[in-house]
Amino acid sequence: MALTASTMLSLGTKALDFDLPNVVAGERISLASFADKQAILVMFICQHCPFVKHIQNELSKLGKDYLHSSLGIVAISANDAEKYPDDAPAALKKMAIELDLQYPICYDETQDIAKLYTAACTPDFFLFDRQRKLAYRGQLDDSRPSNGLPVTGSDLRAAIDAVLAGKEIVREQKPSIGCNIKWKPGNEPSYFG
């Protein structure tokens, strides 16, 4: 496990489209799947990472708390499933069912979408506003597996609530920290390492 921080993609960056399979229901998910939503949260997670396991209950709660709001949520896993079978689509499906995730979780087999978003770690969060411009990227909150702080989702939730209310988001945002995305050999992006 290489401790990795998010790349902090430039605020205002347009959401990049994707077309990925939902590992639970099988349908294809893209930005158009959320056309009726005021904001979209794209998060890169996986099943085996201790940083994701640490916040998994909050990830489930986020989906339930914003289920009837104008926020669309999609989770994407891009880890090399050959070397990390716990992150293969079947394991992701099991995780989604066990956690009762109320949003699609997709598998990025080519890792192309992770690269488009400059996703670096799990978890990595990208929140886009009504114009599909990046309004927040960074951490869920200050909690980490070893620091004893409670998992609250405070940073991400404040950003979501501000975007949904049409308010400004704090420009100073802390990067997410977690395990690096498990790139397939030879497929590592230039920003890795």
PDB file of N, CA and C in Angstrom, residues 2-4 7 9 16 22 41 46 55 77 108 115 117 133 136 161 165 173:
ATOM      1  N   ALA A   2       0.708   2.073  -0.992  1.00  0.00           N
ATOM      2  CA  ALA A   2       1.428   3.349  -1.046  1.00  0.00           C
ATOM      3  C   ALA A   2       0.456   4.450  -0.644  1.00  0.00           C
ATOM      4  N   LEU A   3       0.761   5.142   0.463  1.00  0.00           N
ATOM      5  CA  LEU A   3      -0.082   6.243   0.910  1.00  0.00           C
ATOM      6  C   LEU A   3      -0.021   7.345  -0.142  1.00  0.00           C
ATOM      7  N   THR A   4      -1.194   7.706  -0.666  1.00  0.00           N
ATOM      8  CA  THR A   4      -1.269   8.614  -1.803  1.00  0.00           C
ATOM      9  C   THR A   4      -2.312   9.687  -1.547  1.00  0.00           C
ATOM     10  N   THR A   7      -4.880  14.272  -6.540  1.00  0.00           N
ATOM     11  CA  THR A   7      -4.117  15.194  -7.383  1.00  0.00           C
ATOM     12  C   THR A   7      -4.642  16.624  -7.311  1.00  0.00           C
ATOM     13  N   LEU A   9      -7.358  18.061  -8.885  1.00  0.00           N
ATOM     14  CA  LEU A   9      -7.735  18.551 -10.206  1.00  0.00           C
ATOM     15  C   LEU A   9      -8.241  19.986 -10.086  1.00  0.00           C
ATOM     16  N   LEU A  16     -15.941  14.929 -17.073  1.00  0.00           N
ATOM     17  CA  LEU A  16     -15.614  14.138 -18.251  1.00  0.00           C
ATOM     18  C   LEU A  16     -16.553  12.939 -18.316  1.00  0.00           C
ATOM     19  N   ASN A  22     -22.590  -0.874 -14.400  1.00  0.00           N
ATOM     20  CA  ASN A  22     -22.946  -0.964 -12.987  1.00  0.00           C
ATOM     21  C   ASN A  22     -22.787  -2.431 -12.592  1.00  0.00           C
ATOM     22  N   LEU A  41     -21.747  13.629  -7.799  1.00  0.00           N
ATOM     23  CA  LEU A  41     -20.580  13.220  -7.035  1.00  0.00           C
ATOM     24  C   LEU A  41     -20.012  11.961  -7.677  1.00  0.00           C
ATOM     25  N   CYS A  46     -12.789   1.344  -3.735  1.00  0.00           N
ATOM     26  CA  CYS A  46     -12.566  -0.065  -4.028  1.00  0.00           C
ATOM     27  C   CYS A  46     -13.045  -0.845  -2.815  1.00  0.00           C
ATOM     28  N   ILE A  55     -14.290   4.228   6.049  1.00  0.00           N
ATOM     29  CA  ILE A  55     -15.401   5.166   5.828  1.00  0.00           C
ATOM     30  C   ILE A  55     -16.613   4.520   5.173  1.00  0.00           C
ATOM     31  N   SER A  77     -14.659   1.919  -9.409  1.00  0.00           N
ATOM     32  CA  SER A  77     -13.437   1.241  -8.998  1.00  0.00           C
ATOM     33  C   SER A  77     -12.617   0.971 -10.244  1.00  0.00           C
ATOM     34  N   ASP A 108     -14.160   0.252 -13.863  1.00  0.00           N
ATOM     35  CA  ASP A 108     -13.389   0.883 -14.933  1.00  0.00           C
ATOM     36  C   ASP A 108     -12.238  -0.067 -15.301  1.00  0.00           C
ATOM     37  N   LYS A 115      -7.940   7.792 -15.146  1.00  0.00           N
ATOM     38  CA  LYS A 115      -6.915   8.688 -15.691  1.00  0.00           C
ATOM     39  C   LYS A 115      -7.525  10.017 -16.134  1.00  0.00           C
ATOM     40  N   TYR A 117      -9.982  11.560 -14.898  1.00  0.00           N
ATOM     41  CA  TYR A 117     -10.284  12.348 -13.695  1.00  0.00           C
ATOM     42  C   TYR A 117      -9.029  12.618 -12.853  1.00  0.00           C
ATOM     43  N   LYS A 133     -19.268  21.615 -13.662  1.00  0.00           N
ATOM     44  CA  LYS A 133     -17.918  22.095 -13.400  1.00  0.00           C
ATOM     45  C   LYS A 133     -17.508  21.639 -12.006  1.00  0.00           C
ATOM     46  N   TYR A 136     -15.725  20.779  -6.001  1.00  0.00           N
ATOM     47  CA  TYR A 136     -15.007  20.264  -4.832  1.00  0.00           C
ATOM     48  C   TYR A 136     -14.270  18.999  -5.233  1.00  0.00           C
ATOM     49  N   ASP A 161     -23.880  20.256   0.266  1.00  0.00           N
ATOM     50  CA  ASP A 161     -24.978  21.125   0.694  1.00  0.00           C
ATOM     51  C   ASP A 161     -24.857  22.520   0.088  1.00  0.00           C
ATOM     52  N   ALA A 165     -27.462  24.196  -2.613  1.00  0.00           N
ATOM     53  CA  ALA A 165     -28.112  25.460  -2.225  1.00  0.00           C
ATOM     54  C   ALA A 165     -27.686  26.621  -3.123  1.00  0.00           C
ATOM     55  N   GLN A 173      -9.381  23.466   0.018  1.00  0.00           N
ATOM     56  CA  GLN A 173      -9.879  22.103   0.186  1.00  0.00           C
ATOM     57  C   GLN A 173      -8.701  21.169   0.427  1.00  0.00           C
TER      58      GLN A 173
END
